[in-house]
Short mmCIF file of C-alpha atoms in Angstrom, two decimals:
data_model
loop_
_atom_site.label_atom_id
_atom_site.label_comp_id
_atom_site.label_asym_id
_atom_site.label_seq_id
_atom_site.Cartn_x
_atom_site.Cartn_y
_atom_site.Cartn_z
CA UNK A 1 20.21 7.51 -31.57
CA UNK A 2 18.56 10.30 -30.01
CA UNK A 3 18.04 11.87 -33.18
CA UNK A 4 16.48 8.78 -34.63
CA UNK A 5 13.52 8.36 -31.70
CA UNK A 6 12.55 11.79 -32.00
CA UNK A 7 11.96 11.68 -36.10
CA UNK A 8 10.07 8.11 -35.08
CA UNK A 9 8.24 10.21 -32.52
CA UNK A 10 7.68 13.03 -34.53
CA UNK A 11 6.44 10.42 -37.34
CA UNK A 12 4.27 8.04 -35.90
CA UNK A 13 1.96 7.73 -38.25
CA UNK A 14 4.17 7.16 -40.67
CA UNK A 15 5.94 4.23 -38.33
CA UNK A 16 2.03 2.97 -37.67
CA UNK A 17 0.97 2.55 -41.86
CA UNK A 18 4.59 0.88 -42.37
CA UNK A 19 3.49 -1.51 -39.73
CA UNK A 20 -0.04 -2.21 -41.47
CA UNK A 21 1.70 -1.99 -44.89
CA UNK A 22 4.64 -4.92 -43.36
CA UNK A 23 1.85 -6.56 -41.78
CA UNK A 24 -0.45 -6.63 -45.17
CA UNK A 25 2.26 -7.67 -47.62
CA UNK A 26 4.37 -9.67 -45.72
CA UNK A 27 4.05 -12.55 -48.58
CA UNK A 28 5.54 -10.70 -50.82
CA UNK A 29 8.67 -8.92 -48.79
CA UNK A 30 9.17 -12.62 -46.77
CA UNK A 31 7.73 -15.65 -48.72
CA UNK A 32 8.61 -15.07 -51.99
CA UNK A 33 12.42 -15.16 -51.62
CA UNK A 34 11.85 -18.59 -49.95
CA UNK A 35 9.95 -20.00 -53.10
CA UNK A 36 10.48 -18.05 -55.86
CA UNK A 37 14.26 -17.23 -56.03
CA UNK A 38 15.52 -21.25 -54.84
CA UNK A 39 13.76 -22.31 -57.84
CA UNK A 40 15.75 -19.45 -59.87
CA UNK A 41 19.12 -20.13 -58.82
CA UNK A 42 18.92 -23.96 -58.43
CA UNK A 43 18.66 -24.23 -62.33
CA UNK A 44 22.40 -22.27 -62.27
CA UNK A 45 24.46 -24.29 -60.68
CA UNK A 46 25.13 -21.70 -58.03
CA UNK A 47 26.03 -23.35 -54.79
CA UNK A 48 23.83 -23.65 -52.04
CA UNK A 49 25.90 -21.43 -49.35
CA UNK A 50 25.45 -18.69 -52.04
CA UNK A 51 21.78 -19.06 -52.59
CA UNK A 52 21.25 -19.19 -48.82
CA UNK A 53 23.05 -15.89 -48.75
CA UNK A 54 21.11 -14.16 -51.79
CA UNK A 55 17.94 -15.55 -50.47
CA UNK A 56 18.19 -13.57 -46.84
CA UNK A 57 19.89 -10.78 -48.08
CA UNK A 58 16.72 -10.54 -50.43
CA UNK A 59 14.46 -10.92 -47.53
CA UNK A 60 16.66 -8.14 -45.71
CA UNK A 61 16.50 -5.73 -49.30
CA UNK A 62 12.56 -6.31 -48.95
CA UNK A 63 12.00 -5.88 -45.47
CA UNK A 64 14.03 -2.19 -45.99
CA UNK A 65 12.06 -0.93 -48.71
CA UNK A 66 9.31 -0.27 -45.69
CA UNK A 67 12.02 1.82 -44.25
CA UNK A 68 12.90 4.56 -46.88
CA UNK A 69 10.50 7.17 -45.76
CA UNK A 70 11.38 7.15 -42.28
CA UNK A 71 15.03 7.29 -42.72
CA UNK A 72 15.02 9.36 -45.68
CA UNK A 73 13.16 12.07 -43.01
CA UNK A 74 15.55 10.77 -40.38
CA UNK A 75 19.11 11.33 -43.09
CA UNK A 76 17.11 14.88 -43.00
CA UNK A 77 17.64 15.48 -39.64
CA UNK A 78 20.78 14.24 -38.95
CA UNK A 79 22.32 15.60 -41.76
CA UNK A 80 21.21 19.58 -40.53
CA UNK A 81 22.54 18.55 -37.39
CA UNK A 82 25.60 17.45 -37.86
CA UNK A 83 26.72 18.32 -41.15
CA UNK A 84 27.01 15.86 -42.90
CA UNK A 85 25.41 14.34 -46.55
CA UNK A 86 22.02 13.40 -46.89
CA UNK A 87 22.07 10.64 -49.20
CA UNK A 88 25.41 9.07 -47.33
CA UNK A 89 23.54 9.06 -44.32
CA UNK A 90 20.62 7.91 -45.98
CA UNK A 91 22.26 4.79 -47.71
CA UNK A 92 24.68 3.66 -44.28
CA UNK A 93 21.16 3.48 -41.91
CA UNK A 94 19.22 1.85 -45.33
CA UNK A 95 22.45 -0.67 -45.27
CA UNK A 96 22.28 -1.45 -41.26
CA UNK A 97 18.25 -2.00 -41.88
CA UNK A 98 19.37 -4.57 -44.64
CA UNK A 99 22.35 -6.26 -42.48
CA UNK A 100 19.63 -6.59 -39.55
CA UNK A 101 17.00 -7.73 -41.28
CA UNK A 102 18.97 -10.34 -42.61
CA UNK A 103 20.41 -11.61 -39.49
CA UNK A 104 17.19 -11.29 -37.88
CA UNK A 105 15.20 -13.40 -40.74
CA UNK A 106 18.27 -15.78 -40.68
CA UNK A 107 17.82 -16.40 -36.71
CA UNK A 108 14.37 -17.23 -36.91
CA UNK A 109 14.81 -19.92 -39.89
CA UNK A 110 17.38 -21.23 -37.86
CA UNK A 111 15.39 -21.38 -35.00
CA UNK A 112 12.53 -22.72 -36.31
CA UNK A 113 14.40 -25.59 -38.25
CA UNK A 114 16.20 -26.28 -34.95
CA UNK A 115 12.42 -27.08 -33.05
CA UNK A 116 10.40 -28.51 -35.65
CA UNK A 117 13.38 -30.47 -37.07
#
């Protein structure tokens, strides 16, 4: 963890144009699984549990695309340090930033469908 502040300290400007860049395009990393792939999948006959699931793990793929700079720098790091691959490092912290992001995305819908229900 350690390791992970210090390449966020030692890119902050990097950290502060992914935060523009999130804040800019959020419509297309957050909204458009919400309209655009329901509309896809409906048509399918794929059920709905599964189409709940592609739609925030979407949101989560999208949302970690902002990501790959800083923990492709950060899979740097680590990987000198402790000896270990690159790119397997890389892909486990790009997969936790997906997982999250999902969860996260999927808390929030939740909670705002439970108070405006």
């Amino acid at each position: 963890m350690t390791i992970y502040i210090q390449t966020v300290k030692k890119n902050i400007f990097m950290v502060l144009i992914m935060i523009v860049l999130m804040f800019f395009t959020y419509g297309w990393w957050l909204l458009m699984p919400f309209f655009v792939f329901p509309s896809l999948f409906l048509h399918l006959g794929i059920p709905s549990f599964l189409i709940f699931i592609i739609i925030f793990l979407s949101v989560g793929i999208l949302f970690s695309i902002f990501f790959i700079p800083l923990h492709w720098s950060f899979a740097k790091e680590y990987a000198s340090k402790r000896d270990k691959r690159k790119i397997s490092v890389f892909f486990l912290i790009q997969g936790i930033t997906v997982l999250s992001g999902s969860i996260l995305i999927v808390i929030v819908f939740f909670l705002f469908y439970y108070f405006y229900k």
